[in-house]
């Protein structure tokens, strides 16, 4: 039920009364933000509870405010879309959480025994726009509510759920995910891929997944809480051809034991028949009718907003620093597949994966303009593929006549590493 009125400030205001297990689906354009307040009852946005009386504002996003037991919600502003729905798959998602919770308990009970069990390592698989990222949030939030600190692993280089797009990253989540800002700002484990599609360098993508797995395995060995909490792995929506190969590779490399397949029967049945996945729990989950299909333009815009947010903050609360240096002062590299390596390329290392990758300097006049560069923790150029990164800078201007390059960094002072790693990801903002 909804009652609409015009507030004193002339703003359109609608009060929605939601029944049990209903959700209010809201879409705000980039131009018209919406202000949402929970007036009574209990409600959550992708598993994050909203405090009663607290107003939050959002734009350019599509969300669902869900209630298990009923709620009254006030929405101020002009929504692009607003409707309530009682047919949601939330009960099924809660069951999935139950499966994971049982695994966490079993892992805890096995502590100190001869064979200690792992908490759930769950991978969300499915085509684009089926709700993978939203379900990841729900599952993580529900685990956090139970006192766990699951690791969110983001393999979706197209969206950048944790940091800028083009990176593979992981963060333990200890508190409910912020409805507006998303996951914690400090992401401890970030590896730069530098592209929004794995086709650019699939070997590098696989190599980075392996690096993340090694670090997380070590963390699980060192901490009982980390081992039992497990991980939630969010993937790209590419489930055929190379996309499928990379999905399987990630499931094996990260030692996944539960695969949740959303919104595609075909993928579910293919994964079920996969010999290499024998023994893993593969569960089919329905897609929510609320999931919104995003077109190319919207995705492109979200990606750019995500990058801008990295430097400026969600509400422009950060103060990035612009710095001008001689062009040759920045040592920027990119990783190439061996067959396309140029004469200037160096071998990356001696391991099997390394042999397919080489590192080459980026051409400052051709490649660097508007590029997002990762500041690597590598201490030699050969280590650049294997090391995680401290953060990112953005090349905002190149002046070849005066031999100057201007970049934007999140904070002033020298960069925390000597070597920079770039790819094809570009950003366009002032
Ligand atoms: N129940 C819902 N009601 C309203 N909007 C929703 C709901 N679930 C998801 N959305 C929105 O739909 C969009 C797509 O969902 P989501 O990002 O979770 O899908 P995805 O499968 O991760 O997509 P991609 O493959 O692009 O990563 C998002 O904007 C999300 O906020
Ligand atoms: Mg997603």
Short mmCIF file of C-alpha atoms in Angstrom, two decimals, residues 30-425:
data_model
loop_
_atom_site.label_atom_id
_atom_site.label_comp_id
_atom_site.label_asym_id
_atom_site.label_seq_id
_atom_site.Cartn_x
_atom_site.Cartn_y
_atom_site.Cartn_z
CA UNK A 30 21.74 9.85 -11.61
CA UNK A 31 19.96 13.22 -11.64
CA UNK A 32 17.17 12.65 -9.09
CA UNK A 33 18.35 11.22 -5.78
CA UNK A 34 15.87 9.47 -3.51
CA UNK A 35 15.74 9.82 0.27
CA UNK A 36 14.59 6.71 2.05
CA UNK A 37 13.58 6.44 5.72
CA UNK A 38 12.39 3.38 7.59
CA UNK A 39 9.58 4.79 9.73
CA UNK A 40 8.50 1.61 11.51
CA UNK A 41 9.20 -2.11 11.55
CA UNK A 42 12.38 -3.81 10.34
CA UNK A 43 13.82 -3.73 6.85
CA UNK A 44 17.08 -4.43 5.04
CA UNK A 45 18.79 -3.59 1.78
CA UNK A 46 20.57 -6.67 0.39
CA UNK A 47 20.91 -8.00 3.94
CA UNK A 48 22.03 -4.74 5.60
CA UNK A 49 19.52 -3.67 8.22
CA UNK A 50 18.28 -0.08 8.10
CA UNK A 51 18.02 1.69 11.45
CA UNK A 52 14.55 3.11 12.19
CA UNK A 53 14.35 6.86 11.61
CA UNK A 54 17.65 7.09 9.73
CA UNK A 55 17.40 8.72 6.29
CA UNK A 56 19.69 7.62 3.49
CA UNK A 57 19.92 9.08 0.03
CA UNK A 58 21.00 7.39 -3.20
CA UNK A 59 21.14 8.05 -6.92
CA UNK A 60 22.02 6.07 -10.04
CA UNK A 61 21.27 2.81 -8.21
CA UNK A 62 18.59 0.17 -8.14
CA UNK A 63 17.82 -1.32 -4.76
CA UNK A 64 15.28 -3.43 -2.91
CA UNK A 65 14.17 -2.62 0.64
CA UNK A 66 13.03 -5.97 1.97
CA UNK A 67 11.16 -6.79 5.18
CA UNK A 68 10.68 -10.17 6.81
CA UNK A 69 7.90 -9.03 9.14
CA UNK A 70 6.48 -5.78 7.76
CA UNK A 71 7.68 -2.17 7.59
CA UNK A 72 6.67 1.40 6.79
CA UNK A 73 9.04 3.21 4.46
CA UNK A 74 9.02 6.84 3.38
CA UNK A 75 10.52 7.73 0.01
CA UNK A 76 11.19 11.34 -0.88
CA UNK A 77 12.06 12.41 -4.41
CA UNK A 78 11.16 11.35 -7.92
CA UNK A 79 11.91 7.66 -8.45
CA UNK A 80 12.42 6.28 -11.94
CA UNK A 81 10.72 3.14 -10.73
CA UNK A 82 9.03 2.32 -7.39
CA UNK A 83 6.82 -0.67 -6.68
CA UNK A 84 6.29 -3.28 -4.03
CA UNK A 85 6.44 -7.01 -4.59
CA UNK A 86 5.58 -9.93 -2.38
CA UNK A 87 6.95 -12.59 -4.73
CA UNK A 88 10.66 -12.62 -3.87
CA UNK A 89 13.24 -15.42 -3.62
CA UNK A 90 14.51 -14.17 -0.24
CA UNK A 91 13.35 -17.30 1.60
CA UNK A 92 15.42 -19.42 -0.81
CA UNK A 93 18.43 -17.14 -0.28
CA UNK A 94 17.96 -17.55 3.48
CA UNK A 95 18.00 -21.34 2.97
CA UNK A 96 21.26 -21.01 1.04
CA UNK A 97 22.64 -19.05 3.99
CA UNK A 98 21.47 -21.96 6.19
CA UNK A 99 23.55 -24.42 4.12
CA UNK A 100 26.62 -22.23 4.54
CA UNK A 101 25.98 -21.67 8.23
CA UNK A 102 25.85 -25.44 8.82
CA UNK A 103 29.23 -25.76 7.12
CA UNK A 104 30.68 -23.02 9.34
CA UNK A 105 29.43 -24.83 12.43
CA UNK A 106 30.90 -28.13 11.20
CA UNK A 107 34.21 -26.41 10.55
CA UNK A 108 34.20 -24.95 14.05
CA UNK A 109 33.43 -28.30 15.64
CA UNK A 110 36.32 -29.88 13.74
CA UNK A 111 38.85 -27.47 15.27
CA UNK A 112 41.70 -29.33 16.95
CA UNK A 113 40.62 -32.67 15.42
CA UNK A 114 42.82 -34.71 13.17
CA UNK A 115 41.21 -33.29 10.07
CA UNK A 116 40.08 -29.70 10.45
CA UNK A 117 37.27 -28.78 8.06
CA UNK A 118 37.06 -25.57 6.05
CA UNK A 119 34.14 -23.18 6.34
CA UNK A 120 32.15 -22.71 3.12
CA UNK A 121 33.91 -21.42 0.06
CA UNK A 122 30.95 -20.45 -2.02
CA UNK A 123 31.09 -19.30 -5.61
CA UNK A 124 28.21 -17.47 -7.26
CA UNK A 125 27.85 -18.32 -10.91
CA UNK A 126 25.41 -17.12 -13.53
CA UNK A 127 25.02 -14.93 -16.59
CA UNK A 128 24.97 -11.13 -16.38
CA UNK A 129 22.21 -9.38 -14.48
CA UNK A 130 20.89 -12.26 -12.43
CA UNK A 131 21.72 -10.77 -9.02
CA UNK A 132 25.12 -12.37 -8.25
CA UNK A 133 26.55 -9.24 -6.62
CA UNK A 134 23.37 -8.60 -4.65
CA UNK A 135 23.16 -12.20 -3.39
CA UNK A 136 26.86 -12.03 -2.42
CA UNK A 137 25.99 -9.06 -0.20
CA UNK A 138 23.00 -10.84 1.31
CA UNK A 139 25.03 -13.96 2.15
CA UNK A 140 27.90 -11.95 3.59
CA UNK A 141 25.60 -9.76 5.66
CA UNK A 142 23.75 -12.77 7.07
CA UNK A 143 27.07 -14.40 8.01
CA UNK A 144 28.27 -11.18 9.65
CA UNK A 145 25.05 -11.06 11.66
CA UNK A 146 25.98 -14.48 13.04
CA UNK A 147 29.38 -13.20 14.13
CA UNK A 148 31.49 -14.50 11.23
CA UNK A 149 33.89 -12.51 9.08
CA UNK A 150 33.66 -14.10 5.61
CA UNK A 151 36.02 -12.97 2.91
CA UNK A 152 34.45 -11.39 -0.12
CA UNK A 153 36.47 -12.32 -3.20
CA UNK A 154 35.66 -10.27 -6.25
CA UNK A 155 36.64 -11.83 -9.54
CA UNK A 156 34.36 -9.55 -11.54
CA UNK A 157 36.84 -7.26 -13.24
CA UNK A 158 34.05 -5.57 -15.19
CA UNK A 159 32.29 -3.97 -12.23
CA UNK A 160 34.75 -3.43 -9.40
CA UNK A 161 32.57 -4.30 -6.43
CA UNK A 162 35.44 -3.77 -3.98
CA UNK A 163 37.79 -1.36 -5.68
CA UNK A 164 38.31 0.04 -9.16
CA UNK A 165 37.24 -2.20 -12.07
CA UNK A 166 40.01 -4.23 -13.65
CA UNK A 167 41.24 -5.58 -10.30
CA UNK A 168 40.84 -8.90 -8.54
CA UNK A 169 40.45 -8.30 -4.84
CA UNK A 170 39.49 -9.74 -1.49
CA UNK A 171 38.46 -8.36 1.89
CA UNK A 172 37.30 -9.94 5.15
CA UNK A 173 33.95 -8.39 6.04
CA UNK A 174 33.40 -7.91 9.76
CA UNK A 175 30.53 -5.40 9.82
CA UNK A 176 27.34 -5.03 7.78
CA UNK A 177 28.02 -3.72 4.27
CA UNK A 178 27.28 0.00 3.95
CA UNK A 179 24.15 0.42 1.82
CA UNK A 180 25.61 3.32 -0.14
CA UNK A 181 29.37 2.93 -0.02
CA UNK A 182 29.37 -0.84 -0.26
CA UNK A 183 32.24 -2.93 1.10
CA UNK A 184 34.92 -1.54 3.45
CA UNK A 185 37.10 1.17 1.89
CA UNK A 186 40.37 -0.47 2.89
CA UNK A 187 40.81 -3.54 0.71
CA UNK A 188 43.86 -5.49 1.88
CA UNK A 189 44.31 -7.74 -1.11
CA UNK A 190 44.20 -6.16 -4.54
CA UNK A 191 45.79 -7.50 -7.70
CA UNK A 192 45.85 -5.43 -10.82
CA UNK A 193 44.61 -6.99 -14.04
CA UNK A 194 44.06 -3.67 -15.76
CA UNK A 195 41.34 -4.73 -18.21
CA UNK A 196 37.60 -5.16 -17.93
CA UNK A 197 37.58 -8.34 -19.98
CA UNK A 198 39.68 -11.47 -19.33
CA UNK A 199 40.20 -12.01 -23.08
CA UNK A 200 42.92 -9.36 -22.89
CA UNK A 201 45.14 -11.79 -21.01
CA UNK A 202 43.43 -14.91 -19.65
CA UNK A 203 46.71 -16.38 -18.35
CA UNK A 204 47.31 -13.32 -16.21
CA UNK A 205 43.73 -13.50 -14.90
CA UNK A 206 44.21 -17.14 -13.89
CA UNK A 207 47.56 -16.33 -12.34
CA UNK A 208 46.00 -13.61 -10.18
CA UNK A 209 43.25 -15.94 -8.99
CA UNK A 210 46.00 -18.33 -7.96
CA UNK A 211 47.82 -15.61 -6.02
CA UNK A 212 44.62 -14.66 -4.16
CA UNK A 213 44.02 -18.34 -3.36
CA UNK A 214 47.53 -18.76 -1.93
CA UNK A 215 47.16 -15.75 0.36
CA UNK A 216 43.70 -16.78 1.53
CA UNK A 217 44.80 -20.39 2.15
CA UNK A 218 47.62 -19.12 4.34
CA UNK A 219 45.18 -16.88 6.20
CA UNK A 220 42.82 -19.81 6.83
CA UNK A 221 45.72 -21.85 8.18
CA UNK A 222 46.68 -19.08 10.56
CA UNK A 223 43.24 -18.24 11.95
CA UNK A 224 40.39 -20.48 13.06
CA UNK A 225 37.86 -17.68 12.63
CA UNK A 226 39.02 -17.04 9.06
CA UNK A 227 38.97 -20.77 8.24
CA UNK A 228 35.44 -21.27 9.59
CA UNK A 229 33.98 -18.02 8.20
CA UNK A 230 34.83 -19.08 4.67
CA UNK A 231 34.50 -16.97 1.56
CA UNK A 232 31.93 -15.71 -0.90
CA UNK A 233 33.28 -15.47 -4.43
CA UNK A 234 31.57 -13.14 -6.87
CA UNK A 235 32.21 -13.83 -10.56
CA UNK A 236 31.75 -12.19 -13.94
CA UNK A 237 28.59 -12.92 -15.88
CA UNK A 238 30.47 -14.65 -18.68
CA UNK A 239 29.58 -18.32 -18.52
CA UNK A 240 30.44 -19.64 -21.95
CA UNK A 241 33.66 -20.37 -23.82
CA UNK A 242 36.62 -18.75 -22.08
CA UNK A 243 34.27 -17.36 -19.41
CA UNK A 244 33.25 -20.90 -18.48
CA UNK A 245 36.87 -22.12 -18.49
CA UNK A 246 37.83 -19.31 -16.10
CA UNK A 247 34.84 -20.06 -13.88
CA UNK A 248 35.92 -23.69 -13.54
CA UNK A 249 39.51 -22.66 -13.02
CA UNK A 250 38.48 -20.27 -10.21
CA UNK A 251 36.34 -22.95 -8.55
CA UNK A 252 39.28 -25.36 -8.49
CA UNK A 253 41.99 -22.85 -7.60
CA UNK A 254 40.03 -21.32 -4.72
CA UNK A 255 38.99 -24.81 -3.51
CA UNK A 256 35.34 -23.92 -3.72
CA UNK A 257 32.94 -26.42 -2.11
CA UNK A 258 29.56 -24.81 -2.81
CA UNK A 259 28.53 -23.36 -6.17
CA UNK A 260 25.33 -21.35 -6.29
CA UNK A 261 24.03 -21.13 -9.83
CA UNK A 262 21.65 -18.28 -10.42
CA UNK A 263 19.24 -17.77 -13.25
CA UNK A 264 20.39 -20.36 -15.79
CA UNK A 265 19.29 -23.99 -15.93
CA UNK A 266 21.79 -24.74 -18.66
CA UNK A 267 24.80 -23.64 -16.62
CA UNK A 268 23.49 -25.59 -13.64
CA UNK A 269 23.20 -28.76 -15.65
CA UNK A 270 26.61 -28.30 -17.32
CA UNK A 271 28.29 -27.72 -13.95
CA UNK A 272 26.49 -30.73 -12.46
CA UNK A 273 27.92 -32.92 -15.21
CA UNK A 274 31.44 -31.56 -14.79
CA UNK A 275 33.77 -34.34 -13.67
CA UNK A 276 36.25 -31.96 -12.02
CA UNK A 277 33.49 -30.64 -9.73
CA UNK A 278 32.49 -34.04 -8.34
CA UNK A 279 31.92 -33.83 -4.59
CA UNK A 280 31.09 -30.13 -4.63
CA UNK A 281 27.63 -28.97 -3.64
CA UNK A 282 25.98 -27.34 -6.65
CA UNK A 283 22.76 -25.52 -5.83
CA UNK A 284 20.33 -23.80 -8.15
CA UNK A 285 18.95 -20.45 -7.00
CA UNK A 286 16.15 -18.48 -8.65
CA UNK A 287 16.78 -15.03 -10.04
CA UNK A 288 14.81 -12.29 -8.33
CA UNK A 289 12.19 -10.60 -10.50
CA UNK A 290 13.57 -7.34 -9.15
CA UNK A 291 17.00 -7.67 -10.76
CA UNK A 292 17.33 -4.98 -13.34
CA UNK A 293 19.03 -5.47 -16.69
CA UNK A 294 21.67 -2.82 -17.22
CA UNK A 295 22.57 -1.75 -20.72
CA UNK A 296 26.05 -1.02 -22.01
CA UNK A 297 25.77 2.70 -21.36
CA UNK A 298 24.63 2.20 -17.78
CA UNK A 299 27.47 -0.25 -17.13
CA UNK A 300 29.98 2.11 -18.69
CA UNK A 301 28.68 4.95 -16.55
CA UNK A 302 28.71 2.85 -13.35
CA UNK A 303 32.27 1.84 -14.08
CA UNK A 304 33.35 5.45 -14.48
CA UNK A 305 31.46 6.42 -11.31
CA UNK A 306 33.20 3.62 -9.44
CA UNK A 307 36.60 4.90 -10.51
CA UNK A 308 35.67 8.46 -9.62
CA UNK A 309 34.43 7.28 -6.24
CA UNK A 310 37.80 5.62 -5.59
CA UNK A 311 39.54 8.97 -5.85
CA UNK A 312 36.88 11.42 -4.65
CA UNK A 313 34.76 9.31 -2.27
CA UNK A 314 31.08 8.53 -2.41
CA UNK A 315 30.10 12.08 -1.57
CA UNK A 316 33.27 13.75 -2.78
CA UNK A 317 34.55 13.61 0.81
CA UNK A 318 38.09 12.59 -0.21
CA UNK A 319 40.73 15.05 -1.34
CA UNK A 320 42.79 13.42 -4.09
CA UNK A 321 46.08 15.03 -4.94
CA UNK A 322 47.18 16.10 -8.40
CA UNK A 323 50.90 15.85 -9.06
CA UNK A 324 53.04 16.88 -12.03
CA UNK A 325 56.27 14.97 -12.73
CA UNK A 326 58.69 14.51 -15.66
CA UNK A 327 57.22 11.84 -17.97
CA UNK A 328 60.09 9.40 -17.43
CA UNK A 329 59.65 9.58 -13.63
CA UNK A 330 56.76 7.13 -13.87
CA UNK A 331 57.81 3.56 -14.56
CA UNK A 332 54.66 2.07 -16.01
CA UNK A 333 54.44 -1.47 -17.36
CA UNK A 334 51.88 -3.80 -18.78
CA UNK A 335 51.75 -7.56 -18.92
CA UNK A 336 51.58 -9.21 -22.29
CA UNK A 337 50.82 -12.68 -23.51
CA UNK A 338 54.04 -14.22 -24.66
CA UNK A 339 53.14 -14.41 -28.35
CA UNK A 340 52.43 -10.67 -28.51
CA UNK A 341 55.45 -9.66 -26.49
CA UNK A 342 57.49 -6.87 -28.00
CA UNK A 343 61.27 -6.74 -28.23
CA UNK A 344 61.35 -4.65 -25.06
CA UNK A 345 59.50 -7.28 -23.06
CA UNK A 346 61.12 -9.06 -20.13
CA UNK A 347 60.24 -12.56 -18.94
CA UNK A 348 58.25 -12.35 -15.74
CA UNK A 349 59.66 -15.32 -13.86
CA UNK A 350 60.35 -19.00 -14.04
CA UNK A 351 57.19 -20.75 -12.84
CA UNK A 352 54.89 -22.51 -15.34
CA UNK A 353 52.29 -19.70 -15.40
CA UNK A 354 54.98 -17.08 -15.56
CA UNK A 355 56.36 -18.53 -18.75
CA UNK A 356 53.29 -17.39 -20.65
CA UNK A 357 53.59 -13.79 -19.43
CA UNK A 358 56.04 -11.04 -20.13
CA UNK A 359 56.25 -7.52 -18.85
CA UNK A 360 56.84 -4.54 -21.13
CA UNK A 361 57.11 -0.78 -20.57
CA UNK A 362 54.02 1.24 -21.50
CA UNK A 363 54.42 3.81 -24.22
CA UNK A 364 53.96 7.12 -22.45
CA UNK A 365 52.58 8.97 -25.46
CA UNK A 366 50.34 6.22 -26.77
CA UNK A 367 49.16 4.18 -23.77
CA UNK A 368 49.27 6.29 -20.64
CA UNK A 369 46.80 9.11 -21.19
CA UNK A 370 43.65 8.65 -19.02
CA UNK A 371 44.95 5.27 -17.83
CA UNK A 372 44.39 3.83 -14.37
CA UNK A 373 47.74 2.59 -13.08
CA UNK A 374 48.19 0.35 -10.07
CA UNK A 375 51.05 1.11 -7.70
CA UNK A 376 52.69 -2.27 -7.26
CA UNK A 377 54.37 -3.58 -4.11
CA UNK A 378 56.93 -5.27 -6.42
CA UNK A 379 60.54 -4.48 -5.68
CA UNK A 380 61.77 -5.57 -9.12
CA UNK A 381 60.07 -5.31 -12.47
CA UNK A 382 59.98 -9.12 -12.78
CA UNK A 383 57.82 -9.34 -9.65
CA UNK A 384 55.16 -7.07 -11.04
CA UNK A 385 52.79 -9.85 -12.13
CA UNK A 386 52.89 -11.60 -8.78
CA UNK A 387 52.67 -8.73 -6.32
CA UNK A 388 49.56 -7.10 -4.98
CA UNK A 389 49.09 -3.38 -5.23
CA UNK A 390 48.93 -0.49 -2.78
CA UNK A 391 46.40 1.54 -4.74
CA UNK A 392 45.78 3.32 -8.01
CA UNK A 393 46.62 6.56 -9.75
CA UNK A 394 44.99 8.18 -12.75
CA UNK A 395 46.98 9.85 -15.53
CA UNK A 396 45.02 13.03 -16.18
CA UNK A 397 47.38 14.82 -18.56
CA UNK A 398 50.50 14.36 -20.65
CA UNK A 399 52.38 17.34 -22.02
CA UNK A 400 55.06 15.98 -24.38
CA UNK A 401 56.33 19.47 -25.25
CA UNK A 402 57.30 20.25 -21.67
CA UNK A 403 57.89 16.58 -20.87
CA UNK A 404 55.42 16.62 -17.97
CA UNK A 405 52.86 14.11 -16.85
CA UNK A 406 50.07 14.90 -14.37
CA UNK A 407 48.47 12.21 -12.28
CA UNK A 408 45.82 12.06 -9.61
CA UNK A 409 46.61 10.06 -6.47
CA UNK A 410 44.33 9.38 -3.48
CA UNK A 411 46.74 11.25 -1.20
CA UNK A 412 49.76 13.59 -1.39
CA UNK A 413 53.36 12.48 -1.01
CA UNK A 414 55.54 9.98 -2.84
CA UNK A 415 53.90 6.89 -4.29
CA UNK A 416 54.17 3.80 -2.07
CA UNK A 417 55.89 1.79 -4.82
CA UNK A 418 58.28 2.32 -7.70
CA UNK A 419 56.58 0.21 -10.35
CA UNK A 420 53.21 0.88 -11.93
CA UNK A 421 51.06 -1.64 -13.73
CA UNK A 422 48.51 -0.58 -16.30
CA UNK A 423 46.26 -2.16 -18.89
CA UNK A 424 43.51 -1.00 -21.19
CA UNK A 425 41.23 0.45 -18.49
#
